[in-house]
Amino acid sequence: MKEKAAVFVINSLQNGGAERVVVNQAIELDNRGIHVIVIMIHDLQFYNLPSTIETVVISKYMTGMKKLFEVPKLARCLDSKLDDLYSKYNIVLLTTNLPYSHYICRFSKYYRRFMFVMHSSQYRFPHSKSMLFKAKMSFLYRKANVVAVSEGVRDELVSVYRLDAKKVVTIYNPISFDDISNEMNANSDTDTVSYRYILGVGRLCEEKNFDTLIKAFKKSRIFLSHKLVILGIGDDKDKLEKLAHELYLDDQVVFYGWSNEVYYWMKNADLFVCSSKDESFGMALLEALYCGCPVVSVSSTGPREIMCGNLKHYLSENDVDDLSDKMIDALRYYPEIKKDYFERFDVNKIMDEYLKEYNCMVIKNGL
């Protein structure tokens, strides 16, 4: 009998939410004794994986039109690797993550065997409601098996892009709460932080909306008692540093860069703020809540599903004034979060759902 294996195809393992999701999934299945292979399109890796997890890189990093022209070639390279894996293993899960990987897998001969994971809403892309964009979505996903990371994402795929509702399932992103507990309580390599701070985490890009967070930090006057620490790297760093300078916050906004100790930062923060214009799930805010850190978030698809009940009050409009007010409110009072609140997001439960859905898909499609 062949050994069980799970295969994840993703652009890379650079910093990002989808990348962290794949890492959580891979580690959980590896812990279950399933052999895990992560196939990266590009040779970029920030997240660490156990040595028992196999990683494969099929291309050097590319930009621009070259990425598009290389899709058929990369699909052939991927097929060659999958041929080898299918000859050796009983594949119990095969997912593809992020748009560029989706394009490559669309041209793969294993197209119908993949679960295409949709980590974000489409409306954040330019011309997302145009006929051309809708035609692209139909080409990529009309016959695909699709996983949406929230009900909001699923609703958009079915109602706007007319994907078959029977082939689109919602499975939340998995969180390894045991790992978070271990990491946030471990001895930190980070120098002890002597100041109080609020925290933002994510890639320094337009979508993460850190400019609004910095402006709200200024307006709220929280800078008089706290610093704003931003963990992440990205192309907008210079622009954001310039904004902080213009607002006379040079010493109060700390661009820390990349950190593997994000749970240390969450545990010790007085407030976590998710300022993203669109979060289809919002994994970082859920992790911060588990670390015992109050959270304020700009309201979008994912945060609305996570921050329910008493937490609804701390959802903000994408507006400096409202975000500022919600930050002040959260520092004054925040409701207690019970541990059973997190059960529906636990990695054990979520990976059981993935394996069950994949098995049903294989049987239903006669694969």
PDB file of N, CA, C and O in Angstrom, residues 106-166:
ATOM      1  N   ARG A 106      -4.265  25.549 -13.821  1.00  0.00           N
ATOM      2  CA  ARG A 106      -5.337  25.489 -14.839  1.00  0.00           C
ATOM      3  C   ARG A 106      -4.841  24.791 -16.101  1.00  0.00           C
ATOM      4  O   ARG A 106      -5.620  24.111 -16.808  1.00  0.00           O
ATOM      5  N   PHE A 107      -3.565  24.911 -16.409  1.00  0.00           N
ATOM      6  CA  PHE A 107      -3.000  24.283 -17.594  1.00  0.00           C
ATOM      7  C   PHE A 107      -2.405  22.899 -17.293  1.00  0.00           C
ATOM      8  O   PHE A 107      -1.857  22.256 -18.186  1.00  0.00           O
ATOM      9  N   SER A 108      -2.521  22.466 -16.062  1.00  0.00           N
ATOM     10  CA  SER A 108      -2.006  21.153 -15.680  1.00  0.00           C
ATOM     11  C   SER A 108      -2.983  20.062 -16.103  1.00  0.00           C
ATOM     12  O   SER A 108      -4.203  20.253 -16.090  1.00  0.00           O
ATOM     13  N   LYS A 109      -2.466  18.912 -16.430  1.00  0.00           N
ATOM     14  CA  LYS A 109      -3.341  17.777 -16.757  1.00  0.00           C
ATOM     15  C   LYS A 109      -4.050  17.251 -15.514  1.00  0.00           C
ATOM     16  O   LYS A 109      -5.002  16.463 -15.610  1.00  0.00           O
ATOM     17  N   TYR A 110      -3.604  17.692 -14.336  1.00  0.00           N
ATOM     18  CA  TYR A 110      -4.236  17.308 -13.081  1.00  0.00           C
ATOM     19  C   TYR A 110      -5.254  18.351 -12.615  1.00  0.00           C
ATOM     20  O   TYR A 110      -5.667  18.336 -11.445  1.00  0.00           O
ATOM     21  N   TYR A 111      -5.676  19.213 -13.499  1.00  0.00           N
ATOM     22  CA  TYR A 111      -6.550  20.342 -13.183  1.00  0.00           C
ATOM     23  C   TYR A 111      -7.737  19.941 -12.312  1.00  0.00           C
ATOM     24  O   TYR A 111      -8.016  20.564 -11.291  1.00  0.00           O
ATOM     25  N   ARG A 112      -8.435  18.885 -12.666  1.00  0.00           N
ATOM     26  CA  ARG A 112      -9.653  18.502 -11.956  1.00  0.00           C
ATOM     27  C   ARG A 112      -9.360  17.827 -10.618  1.00  0.00           C
ATOM     28  O   ARG A 112     -10.269  17.589  -9.829  1.00  0.00           O
ATOM     29  N   ARG A 113      -8.106  17.506 -10.360  1.00  0.00           N
ATOM     30  CA  ARG A 113      -7.742  16.900  -9.082  1.00  0.00           C
ATOM     31  C   ARG A 113      -7.421  17.948  -8.011  1.00  0.00           C
ATOM     32  O   ARG A 113      -7.370  17.632  -6.819  1.00  0.00           O
ATOM     33  N   PHE A 114      -7.195  19.180  -8.427  1.00  0.00           N
ATOM     34  CA  PHE A 114      -6.827  20.230  -7.472  1.00  0.00           C
ATOM     35  C   PHE A 114      -8.039  20.774  -6.735  1.00  0.00           C
ATOM     36  O   PHE A 114      -9.148  20.837  -7.271  1.00  0.00           O
ATOM     37  N   MET A 115      -7.795  21.225  -5.492  1.00  0.00           N
ATOM     38  CA  MET A 115      -8.710  22.125  -4.818  1.00  0.00           C
ATOM     39  C   MET A 115      -8.091  23.521  -4.940  1.00  0.00           C
ATOM     40  O   MET A 115      -6.975  23.753  -4.453  1.00  0.00           O
ATOM     41  N   PHE A 116      -8.785  24.426  -5.621  1.00  0.00           N
ATOM     42  CA  PHE A 116      -8.317  25.790  -5.813  1.00  0.00           C
ATOM     43  C   PHE A 116      -8.769  26.626  -4.604  1.00  0.00           C
ATOM     44  O   PHE A 116      -9.965  26.865  -4.430  1.00  0.00           O
ATOM     45  N   VAL A 117      -7.820  27.039  -3.783  1.00  0.00           N
ATOM     46  CA  VAL A 117      -8.156  27.774  -2.566  1.00  0.00           C
ATOM     47  C   VAL A 117      -8.174  29.272  -2.862  1.00  0.00           C
ATOM     48  O   VAL A 117      -7.178  29.835  -3.333  1.00  0.00           O
ATOM     49  N   MET A 118      -9.317  29.899  -2.588  1.00  0.00           N
ATOM     50  CA  MET A 118      -9.491  31.330  -2.827  1.00  0.00           C
ATOM     51  C   MET A 118      -9.280  32.069  -1.509  1.00  0.00           C
ATOM     52  O   MET A 118     -10.131  32.041  -0.625  1.00  0.00           O
ATOM     53  N   HIS A 119      -8.130  32.716  -1.378  1.00  0.00           N
ATOM     54  CA  HIS A 119      -7.749  33.378  -0.134  1.00  0.00           C
ATOM     55  C   HIS A 119      -8.230  34.819  -0.062  1.00  0.00           C
ATOM     56  O   HIS A 119      -8.025  35.475   0.963  1.00  0.00           O
ATOM     57  N   SER A 120      -8.828  35.339  -1.126  1.00  0.00           N
ATOM     58  CA  SER A 120      -9.228  36.747  -1.093  1.00  0.00           C
ATOM     59  C   SER A 120     -10.437  36.983  -1.972  1.00  0.00           C
ATOM     60  O   SER A 120     -10.733  36.205  -2.884  1.00  0.00           O
ATOM     61  N   SER A 121     -11.146  38.063  -1.671  1.00  0.00           N
ATOM     62  CA  SER A 121     -12.229  38.519  -2.540  1.00  0.00           C
ATOM     63  C   SER A 121     -11.643  39.066  -3.826  1.00  0.00           C
ATOM     64  O   SER A 121     -10.510  39.556  -3.853  1.00  0.00           O
ATOM     65  N   GLN A 122     -12.409  39.005  -4.875  1.00  0.00           N
ATOM     66  CA  GLN A 122     -11.920  39.446  -6.175  1.00  0.00           C
ATOM     67  C   GLN A 122     -12.096  40.937  -6.401  1.00  0.00           C
ATOM     68  O   GLN A 122     -11.410  41.516  -7.245  1.00  0.00           O
ATOM     69  N   TYR A 123     -13.015  41.573  -5.673  1.00  0.00           N
ATOM     70  CA  TYR A 123     -13.316  42.971  -5.984  1.00  0.00           C
ATOM     71  C   TYR A 123     -12.150  43.910  -5.710  1.00  0.00           C
ATOM     72  O   TYR A 123     -12.135  45.051  -6.162  1.00  0.00           O
ATOM     73  N   ARG A 124     -11.146  43.428  -4.978  1.00  0.00           N
ATOM     74  CA  ARG A 124      -9.980  44.289  -4.733  1.00  0.00           C
ATOM     75  C   ARG A 124      -9.094  44.418  -5.958  1.00  0.00           C
ATOM     76  O   ARG A 124      -8.216  45.275  -6.011  1.00  0.00           O
ATOM     77  N   PHE A 125      -9.331  43.541  -6.974  1.00  0.00           N
ATOM     78  CA  PHE A 125      -8.534  43.613  -8.192  1.00  0.00           C
ATOM     79  C   PHE A 125      -9.146  44.636  -9.154  1.00  0.00           C
ATOM     80  O   PHE A 125     -10.370  44.792  -9.207  1.00  0.00           O
ATOM     81  N   PRO A 126      -8.300  45.334  -9.941  1.00  0.00           N
ATOM     82  CA  PRO A 126      -8.823  46.293 -10.915  1.00  0.00           C
ATOM     83  C   PRO A 126      -9.773  45.610 -11.908  1.00  0.00           C
ATOM     84  O   PRO A 126      -9.539  44.479 -12.333  1.00  0.00           O
ATOM     85  N   HIS A 127     -10.849  46.290 -12.244  1.00  0.00           N
ATOM     86  CA  HIS A 127     -11.797  45.819 -13.258  1.00  0.00           C
ATOM     87  C   HIS A 127     -12.439  44.489 -12.887  1.00  0.00           C
ATOM     88  O   HIS A 127     -12.813  43.698 -13.758  1.00  0.00           O
ATOM     89  N   SER A 128     -12.588  44.213 -11.577  1.00  0.00           N
ATOM     90  CA  SER A 128     -13.093  42.913 -11.135  1.00  0.00           C
ATOM     91  C   SER A 128     -14.542  42.664 -11.546  1.00  0.00           C
ATOM     92  O   SER A 128     -14.997  41.521 -11.518  1.00  0.00           O
ATOM     93  N   LYS A 129     -15.267  43.714 -11.909  1.00  0.00           N
ATOM     94  CA  LYS A 129     -16.654  43.530 -12.332  1.00  0.00           C
ATOM     95  C   LYS A 129     -16.807  43.605 -13.858  1.00  0.00           C
ATOM     96  O   LYS A 129     -17.912  43.530 -14.383  1.00  0.00           O
ATOM     97  N   SER A 130     -15.682  43.742 -14.565  1.00  0.00           N
ATOM     98  CA  SER A 130     -15.748  43.837 -16.021  1.00  0.00           C
ATOM     99  C   SER A 130     -16.038  42.477 -16.648  1.00  0.00           C
ATOM    100  O   SER A 130     -15.809  41.423 -16.040  1.00  0.00           O
ATOM    101  N   MET A 131     -16.511  42.487 -17.895  1.00  0.00           N
ATOM    102  CA  MET A 131     -16.808  41.245 -18.605  1.00  0.00           C
ATOM    103  C   MET A 131     -15.536  40.439 -18.837  1.00  0.00           C
ATOM    104  O   MET A 131     -15.550  39.201 -18.767  1.00  0.00           O
ATOM    105  N   LEU A 132     -14.429  41.138 -19.113  1.00  0.00           N
ATOM    106  CA  LEU A 132     -13.169  40.434 -19.352  1.00  0.00           C
ATOM    107  C   LEU A 132     -12.708  39.702 -18.097  1.00  0.00           C
ATOM    108  O   LEU A 132     -12.267  38.545 -18.162  1.00  0.00           O
ATOM    109  N   PHE A 133     -12.826  40.360 -16.946  1.00  0.00           N
ATOM    110  CA  PHE A 133     -12.421  39.724 -15.692  1.00  0.00           C
ATOM    111  C   PHE A 133     -13.316  38.528 -15.391  1.00  0.00           C
ATOM    112  O   PHE A 133     -12.839  37.464 -14.967  1.00  0.00           O
ATOM    113  N   LYS A 134     -14.604  38.688 -15.634  1.00  0.00           N
ATOM    114  CA  LYS A 134     -15.530  37.575 -15.386  1.00  0.00           C
ATOM    115  C   LYS A 134     -15.241  36.409 -16.325  1.00  0.00           C
ATOM    116  O   LYS A 134     -15.364  35.242 -15.926  1.00  0.00           O
ATOM    117  N   ALA A 135     -14.831  36.714 -17.548  1.00  0.00           N
ATOM    118  CA  ALA A 135     -14.455  35.653 -18.480  1.00  0.00           C
ATOM    119  C   ALA A 135     -13.209  34.921 -17.993  1.00  0.00           C
ATOM    120  O   ALA A 135     -13.111  33.687 -18.108  1.00  0.00           O
ATOM    121  N   LYS A 136     -12.275  35.663 -17.437  1.00  0.00           N
ATOM    122  CA  LYS A 136     -11.071  35.041 -16.874  1.00  0.00           C
ATOM    123  C   LYS A 136     -11.435  34.117 -15.718  1.00  0.00           C
ATOM    124  O   LYS A 136     -10.911  32.992 -15.606  1.00  0.00           O
ATOM    125  N   MET A 137     -12.319  34.576 -14.847  1.00  0.00           N
ATOM    126  CA  MET A 137     -12.742  33.755 -13.726  1.00  0.00           C
ATOM    127  C   MET A 137     -13.427  32.477 -14.196  1.00  0.00           C
ATOM    128  O   MET A 137     -13.213  31.396 -13.629  1.00  0.00           O
ATOM    129  N   SER A 138     -14.237  32.594 -15.227  1.00  0.00           N
ATOM    130  CA  SER A 138     -14.901  31.412 -15.776  1.00  0.00           C
ATOM    131  C   SER A 138     -13.886  30.433 -16.348  1.00  0.00           C
ATOM    132  O   SER A 138     -13.975  29.218 -16.136  1.00  0.00           O
ATOM    133  N   PHE A 139     -12.899  30.948 -17.077  1.00  0.00           N
ATOM    134  CA  PHE A 139     -11.855  30.103 -17.665  1.00  0.00           C
ATOM    135  C   PHE A 139     -11.085  29.352 -16.586  1.00  0.00           C
ATOM    136  O   PHE A 139     -10.792  28.159 -16.724  1.00  0.00           O
ATOM    137  N   LEU A 140     -10.764  30.044 -15.496  1.00  0.00           N
ATOM    138  CA  LEU A 140      -9.949  29.437 -14.450  1.00  0.00           C
ATOM    139  C   LEU A 140     -10.723  28.439 -13.598  1.00  0.00           C
ATOM    140  O   LEU A 140     -10.206  27.373 -13.236  1.00  0.00           O
ATOM    141  N   TYR A 141     -11.982  28.767 -13.264  1.00  0.00           N
ATOM    142  CA  TYR A 141     -12.636  28.044 -12.182  1.00  0.00           C
ATOM    143  C   TYR A 141     -13.967  27.372 -12.537  1.00  0.00           C
ATOM    144  O   TYR A 141     -14.557  26.719 -11.673  1.00  0.00           O
ATOM    145  N   ARG A 142     -14.443  27.507 -13.765  1.00  0.00           N
ATOM    146  CA  ARG A 142     -15.783  27.000 -14.095  1.00  0.00           C
ATOM    147  C   ARG A 142     -15.917  25.507 -13.788  1.00  0.00           C
ATOM    148  O   ARG A 142     -16.951  25.045 -13.325  1.00  0.00           O
ATOM    149  N   LYS A 143     -14.870  24.724 -14.069  1.00  0.00           N
ATOM    150  CA  LYS A 143     -14.924  23.284 -13.829  1.00  0.00           C
ATOM    151  C   LYS A 143     -14.070  22.871 -12.627  1.00  0.00           C
ATOM    152  O   LYS A 143     -13.883  21.679 -12.379  1.00  0.00           O
ATOM    153  N   ALA A 144     -13.585  23.847 -11.887  1.00  0.00           N
ATOM    154  CA  ALA A 144     -12.667  23.566 -10.788  1.00  0.00           C
ATOM    155  C   ALA A 144     -13.417  23.265  -9.494  1.00  0.00           C
ATOM    156  O   ALA A 144     -14.589  23.615  -9.321  1.00  0.00           O
ATOM    157  N   ASN A 145     -12.726  22.614  -8.590  1.00  0.00           N
ATOM    158  CA  ASN A 145     -13.195  22.417  -7.219  1.00  0.00           C
ATOM    159  C   ASN A 145     -12.577  23.532  -6.370  1.00  0.00           C
ATOM    160  O   ASN A 145     -11.354  23.652  -6.295  1.00  0.00           O
ATOM    161  N   VAL A 146     -13.422  24.351  -5.764  1.00  0.00           N
ATOM    162  CA  VAL A 146     -12.958  25.598  -5.145  1.00  0.00           C
ATOM    163  C   VAL A 146     -13.249  25.595  -3.652  1.00  0.00           C
ATOM    164  O   VAL A 146     -14.331  25.202  -3.205  1.00  0.00           O
ATOM    165  N   VAL A 147     -12.264  26.055  -2.883  1.00  0.00           N
ATOM    166  CA  VAL A 147     -12.423  26.288  -1.444  1.00  0.00           C
ATOM    167  C   VAL A 147     -12.387  27.790  -1.203  1.00  0.00           C
ATOM    168  O   VAL A 147     -11.424  28.463  -1.594  1.00  0.00           O
ATOM    169  N   ALA A 148     -13.421  28.325  -0.573  1.00  0.00           N
ATOM    170  CA  ALA A 148     -13.452  29.734  -0.171  1.00  0.00           C
ATOM    171  C   ALA A 148     -13.140  29.814   1.316  1.00  0.00           C
ATOM    172  O   ALA A 148     -13.630  28.999   2.103  1.00  0.00           O
ATOM    173  N   VAL A 149     -12.325  30.800   1.716  1.00  0.00           N
ATOM    174  CA  VAL A 149     -11.880  30.872   3.115  1.00  0.00           C
ATOM    175  C   VAL A 149     -12.884  31.583   4.022  1.00  0.00           C
ATOM    176  O   VAL A 149     -12.657  31.690   5.225  1.00  0.00           O
ATOM    177  N   SER A 150     -13.981  32.065   3.449  1.00  0.00           N
ATOM    178  CA  SER A 150     -15.051  32.645   4.261  1.00  0.00           C
ATOM    179  C   SER A 150     -16.340  32.574   3.451  1.00  0.00           C
ATOM    180  O   SER A 150     -16.329  32.378   2.227  1.00  0.00           O
ATOM    181  N   GLU A 151     -17.471  32.728   4.148  1.00  0.00           N
ATOM    182  CA  GLU A 151     -18.764  32.713   3.463  1.00  0.00           C
ATOM    183  C   GLU A 151     -18.878  33.899   2.513  1.00  0.00           C
ATOM    184  O   GLU A 151     -19.505  33.804   1.454  1.00  0.00           O
ATOM    185  N   GLY A 152     -18.282  35.029   2.890  1.00  0.00           N
ATOM    186  CA  GLY A 152     -18.319  36.199   2.013  1.00  0.00           C
ATOM    187  C   GLY A 152     -17.632  35.951   0.689  1.00  0.00           C
ATOM    188  O   GLY A 152     -18.112  36.370  -0.368  1.00  0.00           O
ATOM    189  N   VAL A 153     -16.483  35.280   0.730  1.00  0.00           N
ATOM    190  CA  VAL A 153     -15.767  34.944  -0.501  1.00  0.00           C
ATOM    191  C   VAL A 153     -16.595  33.978  -1.336  1.00  0.00           C
ATOM    192  O   VAL A 153     -16.703  34.120  -2.562  1.00  0.00           O
ATOM    193  N   ARG A 154     -17.193  32.987  -0.692  1.00  0.00           N
ATOM    194  CA  ARG A 154     -18.016  32.019  -1.430  1.00  0.00           C
ATOM    195  C   ARG A 154     -19.209  32.706  -2.094  1.00  0.00           C
ATOM    196  O   ARG A 154     -19.514  32.445  -3.267  1.00  0.00           O
ATOM    197  N   ASP A 155     -19.885  33.574  -1.357  1.00  0.00           N
ATOM    198  CA  ASP A 155     -21.046  34.274  -1.915  1.00  0.00           C
ATOM    199  C   ASP A 155     -20.667  35.055  -3.166  1.00  0.00           C
ATOM    200  O   ASP A 155     -21.421  35.081  -4.149  1.00  0.00           O
ATOM    201  N   GLU A 156     -19.511  35.705  -3.130  1.00  0.00           N
ATOM    202  CA  GLU A 156     -19.063  36.478  -4.293  1.00  0.00           C
ATOM    203  C   GLU A 156     -18.794  35.561  -5.485  1.00  0.00           C
ATOM    204  O   GLU A 156     -19.200  35.864  -6.617  1.00  0.00           O
ATOM    205  N   LEU A 157     -18.134  34.446  -5.251  1.00  0.00           N
ATOM    206  CA  LEU A 157     -17.812  33.526  -6.349  1.00  0.00           C
ATOM    207  C   LEU A 157     -19.072  32.978  -7.002  1.00  0.00           C
ATOM    208  O   LEU A 157     -19.123  32.810  -8.238  1.00  0.00           O
ATOM    209  N   VAL A 158     -20.083  32.697  -6.201  1.00  0.00           N
ATOM    210  CA  VAL A 158     -21.314  32.105  -6.735  1.00  0.00           C
ATOM    211  C   VAL A 158     -22.221  33.162  -7.355  1.00  0.00           C
ATOM    212  O   VAL A 158     -22.743  32.987  -8.461  1.00  0.00           O
ATOM    213  N   SER A 159     -22.410  34.299  -6.672  1.00  0.00           N
ATOM    214  CA  SER A 159     -23.380  35.292  -7.134  1.00  0.00           C
ATOM    215  C   SER A 159     -22.841  36.211  -8.225  1.00  0.00           C
ATOM    216  O   SER A 159     -23.564  36.575  -9.162  1.00  0.00           O
ATOM    217  N   VAL A 160     -21.562  36.582  -8.117  1.00  0.00           N
ATOM    218  CA  VAL A 160     -20.987  37.522  -9.085  1.00  0.00           C
ATOM    219  C   VAL A 160     -20.356  36.793 -10.268  1.00  0.00           C
ATOM    220  O   VAL A 160     -20.555  37.167 -11.425  1.00  0.00           O
ATOM    221  N   TYR A 161     -19.614  35.715  -9.973  1.00  0.00           N
ATOM    222  CA  TYR A 161     -18.859  35.037 -11.036  1.00  0.00           C
ATOM    223  C   TYR A 161     -19.499  33.731 -11.493  1.00  0.00           C
ATOM    224  O   TYR A 161     -18.944  33.024 -12.332  1.00  0.00           O
ATOM    225  N   ARG A 162     -20.686  33.444 -10.961  1.00  0.00           N
ATOM    226  CA  ARG A 162     -21.536  32.348 -11.430  1.00  0.00           C
ATOM    227  C   ARG A 162     -20.844  30.989 -11.394  1.00  0.00           C
ATOM    228  O   ARG A 162     -21.089  30.131 -12.248  1.00  0.00           O
ATOM    229  N   LEU A 163     -19.982  30.768 -10.403  1.00  0.00           N
ATOM    230  CA  LEU A 163     -19.398  29.445 -10.244  1.00  0.00           C
ATOM    231  C   LEU A 163     -20.454  28.502  -9.679  1.00  0.00           C
ATOM    232  O   LEU A 163     -21.383  28.918  -8.977  1.00  0.00           O
ATOM    233  N   ASP A 164     -20.313  27.222  -9.981  1.00  0.00           N
ATOM    234  CA  ASP A 164     -21.268  26.217  -9.547  1.00  0.00           C
ATOM    235  C   ASP A 164     -21.260  26.111  -8.028  1.00  0.00           C
ATOM    236  O   ASP A 164     -20.241  25.747  -7.426  1.00  0.00           O
ATOM    237  N   ALA A 165     -22.379  26.433  -7.397  1.00  0.00           N
ATOM    238  CA  ALA A 165     -22.455  26.438  -5.935  1.00  0.00           C
ATOM    239  C   ALA A 165     -22.116  25.071  -5.343  1.00  0.00           C
ATOM    240  O   ALA A 165     -21.603  24.989  -4.218  1.00  0.00           O
ATOM    241  N   LYS A 166     -22.372  24.007  -6.105  1.00  0.00           N
ATOM    242  CA  LYS A 166     -22.087  22.661  -5.602  1.00  0.00           C
ATOM    243  C   LYS A 166     -20.588  22.359  -5.577  1.00  0.00           C
ATOM    244  O   LYS A 166     -20.159  21.413  -4.915  1.00  0.00           O
TER     245      LYS A 166
END
